[in-house]
PDB file of C-alpha atoms and ligand atoms in Angstrom:
ATOM      1  CA  MET A  21       0.427  50.834  65.427  1.00  0.00           C
ATOM      2  CA  GLU A  22       3.096  54.086  64.611  1.00  0.00           C
ATOM      3  CA  THR A  23       3.258  55.476  67.704  1.00  0.00           C
ATOM      4  CA  GLU A  24       5.769  58.211  66.785  1.00  0.00           C
ATOM      5  CA  LYS A  25       6.579  60.850  64.120  1.00  0.00           C
ATOM      6  CA  LYS A  26       9.631  59.412  61.725  1.00  0.00           C
ATOM      7  CA  ILE A  27      10.962  60.894  58.801  1.00  0.00           C
ATOM      8  CA  ALA A  28      14.773  60.315  57.018  1.00  0.00           C
ATOM      9  CA  ILE A  29      16.867  62.587  55.359  1.00  0.00           C
ATOM     10  CA  THR A  30      18.126  62.003  52.309  1.00  0.00           C
ATOM     11  CA  PHE A  31      21.395  64.073  50.638  1.00  0.00           C
ATOM     12  CA  ASP A  32      22.914  63.557  46.577  1.00  0.00           C
ATOM     13  CA  ASP A  33      25.326  64.145  44.365  1.00  0.00           C
ATOM     14  CA  GLY A  34      28.287  64.266  46.991  1.00  0.00           C
ATOM     15  CA  PRO A  35      30.900  63.425  48.077  1.00  0.00           C
ATOM     16  CA  ASN A  36      31.525  67.500  47.556  1.00  0.00           C
ATOM     17  CA  PRO A  37      33.520  69.824  49.685  1.00  0.00           C
ATOM     18  CA  ASN A  38      30.284  71.005  50.517  1.00  0.00           C
ATOM     19  CA  THR A  39      29.410  67.731  52.142  1.00  0.00           C
ATOM     20  CA  LEU A  40      31.578  68.722  55.412  1.00  0.00           C
ATOM     21  CA  LEU A  41      29.325  71.416  56.250  1.00  0.00           C
ATOM     22  CA  ILE A  42      26.274  69.373  56.332  1.00  0.00           C
ATOM     23  CA  LEU A  43      28.135  66.605  58.186  1.00  0.00           C
ATOM     24  CA  GLU A  44      28.799  69.342  61.250  1.00  0.00           C
ATOM     25  CA  VAL A  45      25.416  70.620  61.630  1.00  0.00           C
ATOM     26  CA  LEU A  46      23.865  66.688  61.496  1.00  0.00           C
ATOM     27  CA  LYS A  47      26.840  66.193  63.977  1.00  0.00           C
ATOM     28  CA  LYS A  48      25.187  68.799  66.507  1.00  0.00           C
ATOM     29  CA  HIS A  49      21.913  67.983  65.703  1.00  0.00           C
ATOM     30  CA  ASN A  50      22.884  63.996  66.691  1.00  0.00           C
ATOM     31  CA  VAL A  51      20.795  63.177  63.813  1.00  0.00           C
ATOM     32  CA  LYS A  52      22.000  60.109  61.042  1.00  0.00           C
ATOM     33  CA  ALA A  53      21.372  60.916  57.182  1.00  0.00           C
ATOM     34  CA  ALA A  54      22.067  59.139  54.032  1.00  0.00           C
ATOM     35  CA  PHE A  55      24.488  60.202  51.405  1.00  0.00           C
ATOM     36  CA  PHE A  56      23.711  58.757  47.226  1.00  0.00           C
ATOM     37  CA  CYS A  57      26.722  59.143  46.665  1.00  0.00           C
ATOM     38  CA  ILE A  58      28.637  59.772  42.664  1.00  0.00           C
ATOM     39  CA  GLY A  59      30.925  57.188  41.806  1.00  0.00           C
ATOM     40  CA  LYS A  60      33.297  59.937  40.724  1.00  0.00           C
ATOM     41  CA  ASN A  61      33.525  62.394  43.373  1.00  0.00           C
ATOM     42  CA  ILE A  62      34.414  59.535  45.863  1.00  0.00           C
ATOM     43  CA  GLU A  63      37.354  59.148  43.712  1.00  0.00           C
ATOM     44  CA  LYS A  64      37.838  63.156  43.959  1.00  0.00           C
ATOM     45  CA  TYR A  65      37.051  63.059  47.313  1.00  0.00           C
ATOM     46  CA  PRO A  66      37.970  59.659  49.301  1.00  0.00           C
ATOM     47  CA  GLU A  67      38.740  61.419  52.162  1.00  0.00           C
ATOM     48  CA  ILE A  68      35.491  63.297  52.550  1.00  0.00           C
ATOM     49  CA  PHE A  69      33.935  60.359  52.159  1.00  0.00           C
ATOM     50  CA  GLU A  70      35.635  58.233  54.529  1.00  0.00           C
ATOM     51  CA  GLN A  71      34.115  60.911  57.451  1.00  0.00           C
ATOM     52  CA  VAL A  72      30.662  60.039  55.948  1.00  0.00           C
ATOM     53  CA  ILE A  73      31.203  56.643  56.816  1.00  0.00           C
ATOM     54  CA  SER A  74      32.843  57.282  59.984  1.00  0.00           C
ATOM     55  CA  GLU A  75      29.899  59.338  61.183  1.00  0.00           C
ATOM     56  CA  ASN A  76      28.047  56.500  60.856  1.00  0.00           C
ATOM     57  CA  HIS A  77      25.734  57.781  58.763  1.00  0.00           C
ATOM     58  CA  ILE A  78      23.975  55.726  55.756  1.00  0.00           C
ATOM     59  CA  VAL A  79      26.168  55.933  52.418  1.00  0.00           C
ATOM     60  CA  ALA A  80      24.710  54.503  49.186  1.00  0.00           C
ATOM     61  CA  ASN A  81      24.800  54.038  45.149  1.00  0.00           C
ATOM     62  CA  HIS A  82      24.192  56.667  42.905  1.00  0.00           C
ATOM     63  CA  SER A  83      25.593  55.961  39.785  1.00  0.00           C
ATOM     64  CA  TYR A  84      29.614  56.208  39.460  1.00  0.00           C
ATOM     65  CA  GLY A  85      28.959  59.419  36.751  1.00  0.00           C
ATOM     66  CA  HIS A  86      26.229  61.214  37.107  1.00  0.00           C
ATOM     67  CA  SER A  87      25.514  61.544  33.801  1.00  0.00           C
ATOM     68  CA  SER A  88      22.526  63.479  31.932  1.00  0.00           C
ATOM     69  CA  LEU A  89      21.832  60.387  29.650  1.00  0.00           C
ATOM     70  CA  PHE A  90      21.689  57.619  31.879  1.00  0.00           C
ATOM     71  CA  ASP A  91      17.785  57.463  31.312  1.00  0.00           C
ATOM     72  CA  PHE A  92      18.932  55.751  27.562  1.00  0.00           C
ATOM     73  CA  PHE A  93      21.695  53.298  29.334  1.00  0.00           C
ATOM     74  CA  ARG A  94      20.977  50.283  28.386  1.00  0.00           C
ATOM     75  CA  LYS A  95      20.838  47.035  30.907  1.00  0.00           C
ATOM     76  CA  SER A  96      24.650  46.347  30.694  1.00  0.00           C
ATOM     77  CA  GLN A  97      25.707  50.701  30.993  1.00  0.00           C
ATOM     78  CA  VAL A  98      23.812  50.664  33.889  1.00  0.00           C
ATOM     79  CA  ILE A  99      24.688  47.603  35.675  1.00  0.00           C
ATOM     80  CA  ASP A 100      28.685  48.345  34.695  1.00  0.00           C
ATOM     81  CA  GLU A 101      27.571  51.710  36.104  1.00  0.00           C
ATOM     82  CA  LEU A 102      26.278  50.321  39.558  1.00  0.00           C
ATOM     83  CA  ASN A 103      28.926  47.752  40.481  1.00  0.00           C
ATOM     84  CA  LYS A 104      31.844  50.891  39.676  1.00  0.00           C
ATOM     85  CA  THR A 105      30.678  52.289  41.899  1.00  0.00           C
ATOM     86  CA  ASP A 106      29.568  49.443  44.888  1.00  0.00           C
ATOM     87  CA  SER A 107      33.633  48.391  44.243  1.00  0.00           C
ATOM     88  CA  ILE A 108      34.610  52.171  45.327  1.00  0.00           C
ATOM     89  CA  ILE A 109      32.146  51.967  47.929  1.00  0.00           C
ATOM     90  CA  ALA A 110      33.311  48.385  49.028  1.00  0.00           C
ATOM     91  CA  LYS A 111      37.055  49.529  49.073  1.00  0.00           C
ATOM     92  CA  VAL A 112      36.331  51.809  51.525  1.00  0.00           C
ATOM     93  CA  LEU A 113      33.388  50.210  54.585  1.00  0.00           C
ATOM     94  CA  GLY A 114      34.436  46.665  53.348  1.00  0.00           C
ATOM     95  CA  LYS A 115      30.961  45.909  52.175  1.00  0.00           C
ATOM     96  CA  LYS A 116      28.248  46.629  49.106  1.00  0.00           C
ATOM     97  CA  PRO A 117      25.727  49.062  49.221  1.00  0.00           C
ATOM     98  CA  LEU A 118      22.716  47.631  48.743  1.00  0.00           C
ATOM     99  CA  PHE A 119      20.731  51.114  48.330  1.00  0.00           C
ATOM    100  CA  PHE A 120      20.567  53.261  44.988  1.00  0.00           C
ATOM    101  CA  ARG A 121      18.471  56.097  43.804  1.00  0.00           C
ATOM    102  CA  PRO A 122      18.897  57.021  39.462  1.00  0.00           C
ATOM    103  CA  PRO A 123      20.497  60.317  38.864  1.00  0.00           C
ATOM    104  CA  TYR A 124      17.620  62.478  38.471  1.00  0.00           C
ATOM    105  CA  GLY A 125      14.966  60.334  39.997  1.00  0.00           C
ATOM    106  CA  VAL A 126      13.319  58.548  36.746  1.00  0.00           C
ATOM    107  CA  THR A 127      13.700  55.082  36.598  1.00  0.00           C
ATOM    108  CA  THR A 128      13.895  53.213  33.182  1.00  0.00           C
ATOM    109  CA  PRO A 129      12.837  49.662  32.089  1.00  0.00           C
ATOM    110  CA  SER A 130      16.708  49.831  32.122  1.00  0.00           C
ATOM    111  CA  ILE A 131      17.136  50.538  35.366  1.00  0.00           C
ATOM    112  CA  ARG A 132      14.517  48.274  36.125  1.00  0.00           C
ATOM    113  CA  ARG A 133      16.049  44.740  34.426  1.00  0.00           C
ATOM    114  CA  ALA A 134      19.907  45.839  35.539  1.00  0.00           C
ATOM    115  CA  LEU A 135      19.290  46.240  39.381  1.00  0.00           C
ATOM    116  CA  GLU A 136      17.084  42.102  39.075  1.00  0.00           C
ATOM    117  CA  VAL A 137      21.006  41.626  38.497  1.00  0.00           C
ATOM    118  CA  THR A 138      23.130  43.788  40.783  1.00  0.00           C
ATOM    119  CA  LYS A 139      19.995  42.940  43.983  1.00  0.00           C
ATOM    120  CA  HIS A 140      20.038  46.979  44.678  1.00  0.00           C
ATOM    121  CA  LYS A 141      17.276  48.226  46.204  1.00  0.00           C
ATOM    122  CA  LEU A 142      15.821  51.467  44.478  1.00  0.00           C
ATOM    123  CA  ILE A 143      15.366  54.497  47.259  1.00  0.00           C
ATOM    124  CA  GLY A 144      13.232  57.402  45.917  1.00  0.00           C
ATOM    125  CA  TRP A 145      11.332  60.000  48.446  1.00  0.00           C
ATOM    126  CA  ASN A 146       8.630  61.521  48.672  1.00  0.00           C
ATOM    127  CA  VAL A 147       9.878  65.115  49.186  1.00  0.00           C
ATOM    128  CA  ARG A 148      11.898  66.646  47.328  1.00  0.00           C
ATOM    129  CA  SER A 149      13.712  69.817  48.126  1.00  0.00           C
ATOM    130  CA  LEU A 150      14.439  71.510  45.556  1.00  0.00           C
ATOM    131  CA  ASP A 151      17.418  72.643  46.617  1.00  0.00           C
ATOM    132  CA  GLY A 152      19.366  72.433  43.846  1.00  0.00           C
ATOM    133  CA  ILE A 153      17.884  74.560  41.505  1.00  0.00           C
ATOM    134  CA  ILE A 154      16.234  77.136  43.907  1.00  0.00           C
ATOM    135  CA  LYS A 155      18.429  79.285  45.249  1.00  0.00           C
ATOM    136  CA  ASN A 156      16.482  81.157  47.719  1.00  0.00           C
ATOM    137  CA  GLU A 157      16.664  79.197  51.068  1.00  0.00           C
ATOM    138  CA  LYS A 158      12.800  80.276  52.534  1.00  0.00           C
ATOM    139  CA  ILE A 159      11.647  78.786  50.062  1.00  0.00           C
ATOM    140  CA  ILE A 160      13.097  75.854  50.076  1.00  0.00           C
ATOM    141  CA  PHE A 161      12.807  75.595  53.639  1.00  0.00           C
ATOM    142  CA  ASN A 162       8.837  76.270  53.240  1.00  0.00           C
ATOM    143  CA  ARG A 163       8.362  73.637  50.700  1.00  0.00           C
ATOM    144  CA  ILE A 164       9.883  70.866  52.757  1.00  0.00           C
ATOM    145  CA  ILE A 165       7.633  71.315  55.370  1.00  0.00           C
ATOM    146  CA  LYS A 166       4.777  72.511  53.694  1.00  0.00           C
ATOM    147  CA  ARG A 167       5.068  68.628  52.747  1.00  0.00           C
ATOM    148  CA  VAL A 168       6.515  66.585  55.911  1.00  0.00           C
ATOM    149  CA  LYS A 169       4.156  63.839  57.161  1.00  0.00           C
ATOM    150  CA  PRO A 170       5.627  60.990  59.156  1.00  0.00           C
ATOM    151  CA  GLY A 171       7.459  58.376  56.982  1.00  0.00           C
ATOM    152  CA  ALA A 172       8.762  61.035  54.961  1.00  0.00           C
ATOM    153  CA  ILE A 173      11.574  60.572  52.804  1.00  0.00           C
ATOM    154  CA  ILE A 174      13.019  64.236  52.372  1.00  0.00           C
ATOM    155  CA  LEU A 175      16.087  64.539  49.675  1.00  0.00           C
ATOM    156  CA  MET A 176      18.488  67.335  49.470  1.00  0.00           C
ATOM    157  CA  HIS A 177      21.832  67.421  47.828  1.00  0.00           C
ATOM    158  CA  ASP A 178      25.166  68.149  50.055  1.00  0.00           C
ATOM    159  CA  THR A 179      26.841  69.548  47.163  1.00  0.00           C
ATOM    160  CA  THR A 180      24.710  73.068  47.888  1.00  0.00           C
ATOM    161  CA  PHE A 181      25.664  75.911  49.999  1.00  0.00           C
ATOM    162  CA  GLU A 182      21.936  76.596  50.677  1.00  0.00           C
ATOM    163  CA  SER A 183      21.490  73.719  52.190  1.00  0.00           C
ATOM    164  CA  VAL A 184      23.520  73.863  55.314  1.00  0.00           C
ATOM    165  CA  SER A 185      20.821  76.524  56.771  1.00  0.00           C
ATOM    166  CA  VAL A 186      18.316  75.319  55.207  1.00  0.00           C
ATOM    167  CA  LEU A 187      19.012  71.681  56.840  1.00  0.00           C
ATOM    168  CA  GLU A 188      19.184  73.315  60.335  1.00  0.00           C
ATOM    169  CA  GLN A 189      16.499  75.105  60.245  1.00  0.00           C
ATOM    170  CA  LEU A 190      14.573  71.825  58.690  1.00  0.00           C
ATOM    171  CA  LEU A 191      16.017  69.914  62.101  1.00  0.00           C
ATOM    172  CA  LEU A 192      14.775  72.748  64.719  1.00  0.00           C
ATOM    173  CA  PHE A 193      11.188  72.068  62.913  1.00  0.00           C
ATOM    174  CA  LEU A 194      11.056  68.925  63.257  1.00  0.00           C
ATOM    175  CA  LYS A 195      12.207  68.926  66.866  1.00  0.00           C
ATOM    176  CA  LYS A 196       9.674  71.338  67.656  1.00  0.00           C
ATOM    177  CA  ASN A 197       7.101  69.290  66.346  1.00  0.00           C
ATOM    178  CA  ASN A 198       7.858  66.257  67.744  1.00  0.00           C
ATOM    179  CA  TYR A 199       9.374  64.291  64.597  1.00  0.00           C
ATOM    180  CA  LYS A 200      11.813  61.987  65.279  1.00  0.00           C
ATOM    181  CA  VAL A 201      14.880  61.720  62.134  1.00  0.00           C
ATOM    182  CA  VAL A 202      15.717  58.432  61.377  1.00  0.00           C
ATOM    183  CA  ALA A 203      18.296  56.811  59.318  1.00  0.00           C
ATOM    184  CA  ILE A 204      16.050  55.927  55.985  1.00  0.00           C
ATOM    185  CA  ASP A 205      17.312  51.634  56.937  1.00  0.00           C
ATOM    186  CA  GLN A 206      15.109  51.909  59.782  1.00  0.00           C
ATOM    187  CA  LEU A 207      12.369  54.250  58.405  1.00  0.00           C
ATOM    188  CA  LEU A 208      12.069  51.342  55.404  1.00  0.00           C
ATOM    189  CA  ASN A 209      13.449  48.258  57.561  1.00  0.00           C
ATOM    190  CA  LEU A 210      15.467  47.564  54.969  1.00  0.00           C
ATOM    191  CA  LYS A 211      19.061  46.392  55.210  1.00  0.00           C
ATOM    192  CA  ALA A 212      21.620  49.005  53.969  1.00  0.00           C
ATOM    193  CA  TYR A 213      24.154  46.994  53.179  1.00  0.00           C
ATOM    194  CA  GLU A 214      25.164  43.197  52.171  1.00  0.00           C
ATOM    195  CA  ASN A 215      26.302  41.219  54.402  1.00  0.00           C
TER     196      ASN A 215
HETATM  197 ZN1  LIG B 305      21.486  63.339  41.469  1.00  0.00          ZN
END
């Protein structure tokens, strides 16, 4: 029986210089999150990616290029994107990530067929903050807390400045309301990495 109100927080689209501000807030509140990283951004900001790992957050695959045409990619193109980002991650982490979230969260038949080959687990969300679209921190915050419930997976973006203060307010809200923020592998009882 579920005795605790558990939720997980996930960040898409990094790493990015703004990720450092997110890491600071997470550290202050002693919270572990998951970062769905874009391969080409890891290549651009390797030190920031290493810091995410050294602070024991989960890292996962969010494609290599985050193409706006990703929905139209064939199975082989999706596999290429996944493998490329896996090896970039594995070079730093020493192991392959098993979690994948498609760009824009859209899962196509090609993506499904690709995942059967690559063996990644598709990780969605059920609370979308719209922090990449709305630029008003109060509205973003209210959107999230209205939708939070036990088992929630919150989608945020570590690439937007607004999400830093929203995260701070959110963590205070969750604490006050007896929510426990756990890492997503724990929430879903799934392995985040190979081995
Ligand atoms: Zn994304």
